[in-house]
Every structure is written in C-alpha cells, then in structure tokens.
Amino acid sequence: MLKRTLMALTGVVLIWAGLTGPSNAATADIAALDITAINYNSYGADSVTNNTEYVEVKNTTADPVNVANLLVQDAWARGRDKTTGCNTFRLAPGALPVETGATADQLPAGAVLRLHMGKGTAGIDRSGVRHVYRSMPDVCGYHSNVFNNGPSGSNRWAAWDTAWITLGTGSKSKGYNFSFGYVAK
C-alpha cells in the first residue's frame, strides 16, 4: 500500500512539474531581444587585424533570457541559409560572460550583448555590456569585414545590408545603409 501511495505521489509531482514548465529565465525567446546597434565599418582600412564590426543585442524584458546558440548573420549568409562559416556568429553555450554566481547563458534583464566579428577576449565592460568575439577568416566578406559588403546578385553594389539574429525558430532583422558613417542604430 505504501509503495502504491508513493508511486501515485511521484506521478502527481511529475505531472505538476511538467505543467508549470521552466521559468522565463530558462526559455530562449527572440521577442525579448532587439538589435540596438550595428557597427558595420571599422575605422581605417578593412583588414583581418582591423575588424571592429559588431551587432549589439539588448534584452528588453524584465526577465533574464537564455541566449545560448543565438545566431547572427548578414544578408549574404541569411540568403544562403548559412548557419556556420563566413558571415555568421553562433554564440556557443557557456560563451556568454556572466558575473560570479550568475546562471550561465542568461542575459540579464535590460542587459546589452555585443557580438564582435573580430578578434578579442570575452568579458563584461564597466558599463555592464557583455562582449563576445568570433574571428572571421580573411576569405569572408572583405578581409573578414562582413557588415558593409551589401547584398549579392544584381544589387551587389547597393550601400545597404541587413543583420539578422535568430534564437530557436524565431528571427529578427535590422536593415541599414552603410554609406553614412560607422554605426547604425
């Protein structure tokens, strides 16, 4: 009898746990993220050693968001369904810099993440911005600079591009004209 009661209680607990589901902090949600800036042009000549391009993403909610496997692409990569290689950046699980004691992969409420397309060391700056880096190979874009190369095909010389972020099955994009300076907001 005791064995059956314990089995029934275990079943109730498992059903309850399944109904309540994970907290918002454990659920990846593209709706919570916005592209707030795109640094599409390094100061000086485009080269592998001078690549300061980045896409800035902000958590616009009051809850942490799991950003593991967040994918960044430009129009060229998106148009070719490229999720790895040139003109892409996938945030690996555990790569997001977090404060001591914070949960891995969780971008805090209101926090900003900069995904750099050049070399650097991941960290959190004094203003709380999280920085992660992926060094693009020289063959990607123009000497590894990918966010100011325009679309391809008949419009390949157009002065515009689009940055995409994808998390799970949801995506957001921001188009910009890169003939007006260095950073699109």
CSV table of N, CA and C in Angstrom, one decimal, residues 17 20-28 63-66 103 106:
chain,number,residue,atom,x,y,z
A,17,ALA,N,5.2,19.3,-12.2
A,17,ALA,CA,6.5,19.9,-12.8
A,17,ALA,C,6.3,20.1,-14.3
A,20,THR,N,3.9,23.2,-14.9
A,20,THR,CA,4.5,24.5,-14.6
A,20,THR,C,5.6,24.9,-15.5
A,21,GLY,N,6.3,24.0,-16.1
A,21,GLY,CA,7.3,24.3,-17.1
A,21,GLY,C,8.5,25.1,-16.5
A,22,PRO,N,9.5,25.4,-17.3
A,22,PRO,CA,10.6,26.1,-16.9
A,22,PRO,C,10.3,27.6,-16.7
A,23,SER,N,11.1,28.3,-15.9
A,23,SER,CA,10.9,29.7,-15.7
A,23,SER,C,11.3,30.5,-17.0
A,24,ASN,N,10.9,31.8,-17.0
A,24,ASN,CA,11.3,32.6,-18.2
A,24,ASN,C,12.8,32.6,-18.4
A,25,ALA,N,13.5,32.6,-17.3
A,25,ALA,CA,15.0,32.7,-17.4
A,25,ALA,C,15.6,31.5,-18.2
A,26,ALA,N,14.9,30.4,-18.3
A,26,ALA,CA,15.4,29.2,-18.9
A,26,ALA,C,14.8,29.0,-20.4
A,27,THR,N,14.0,29.9,-20.8
A,27,THR,CA,13.4,29.8,-22.1
A,27,THR,C,14.0,30.8,-23.1
A,28,ALA,N,14.5,30.4,-24.2
A,28,ALA,CA,15.0,31.2,-25.2
A,28,ALA,C,13.9,31.9,-25.9
A,63,ASP,N,13.0,40.0,-17.4
A,63,ASP,CA,13.5,38.7,-17.0
A,63,ASP,C,14.8,38.4,-17.8
A,64,PRO,N,15.6,37.5,-17.2
A,64,PRO,CA,16.8,37.0,-18.0
A,64,PRO,C,16.3,36.2,-19.2
A,65,VAL,N,17.2,36.2,-20.2
A,65,VAL,CA,16.9,35.4,-21.4
A,65,VAL,C,18.1,34.5,-21.7
A,66,ASN,N,17.8,33.3,-22.0
A,66,ASN,CA,18.8,32.3,-22.4
A,66,ASN,C,19.2,32.6,-23.8
A,103,THR,N,23.8,32.6,-13.5
A,103,THR,CA,23.5,31.5,-14.3
A,103,THR,C,24.1,31.6,-15.7
A,106,GLN,N,22.6,33.2,-19.4
A,106,GLN,CA,21.4,34.1,-19.2
A,106,GLN,C,21.8,35.6,-19.3
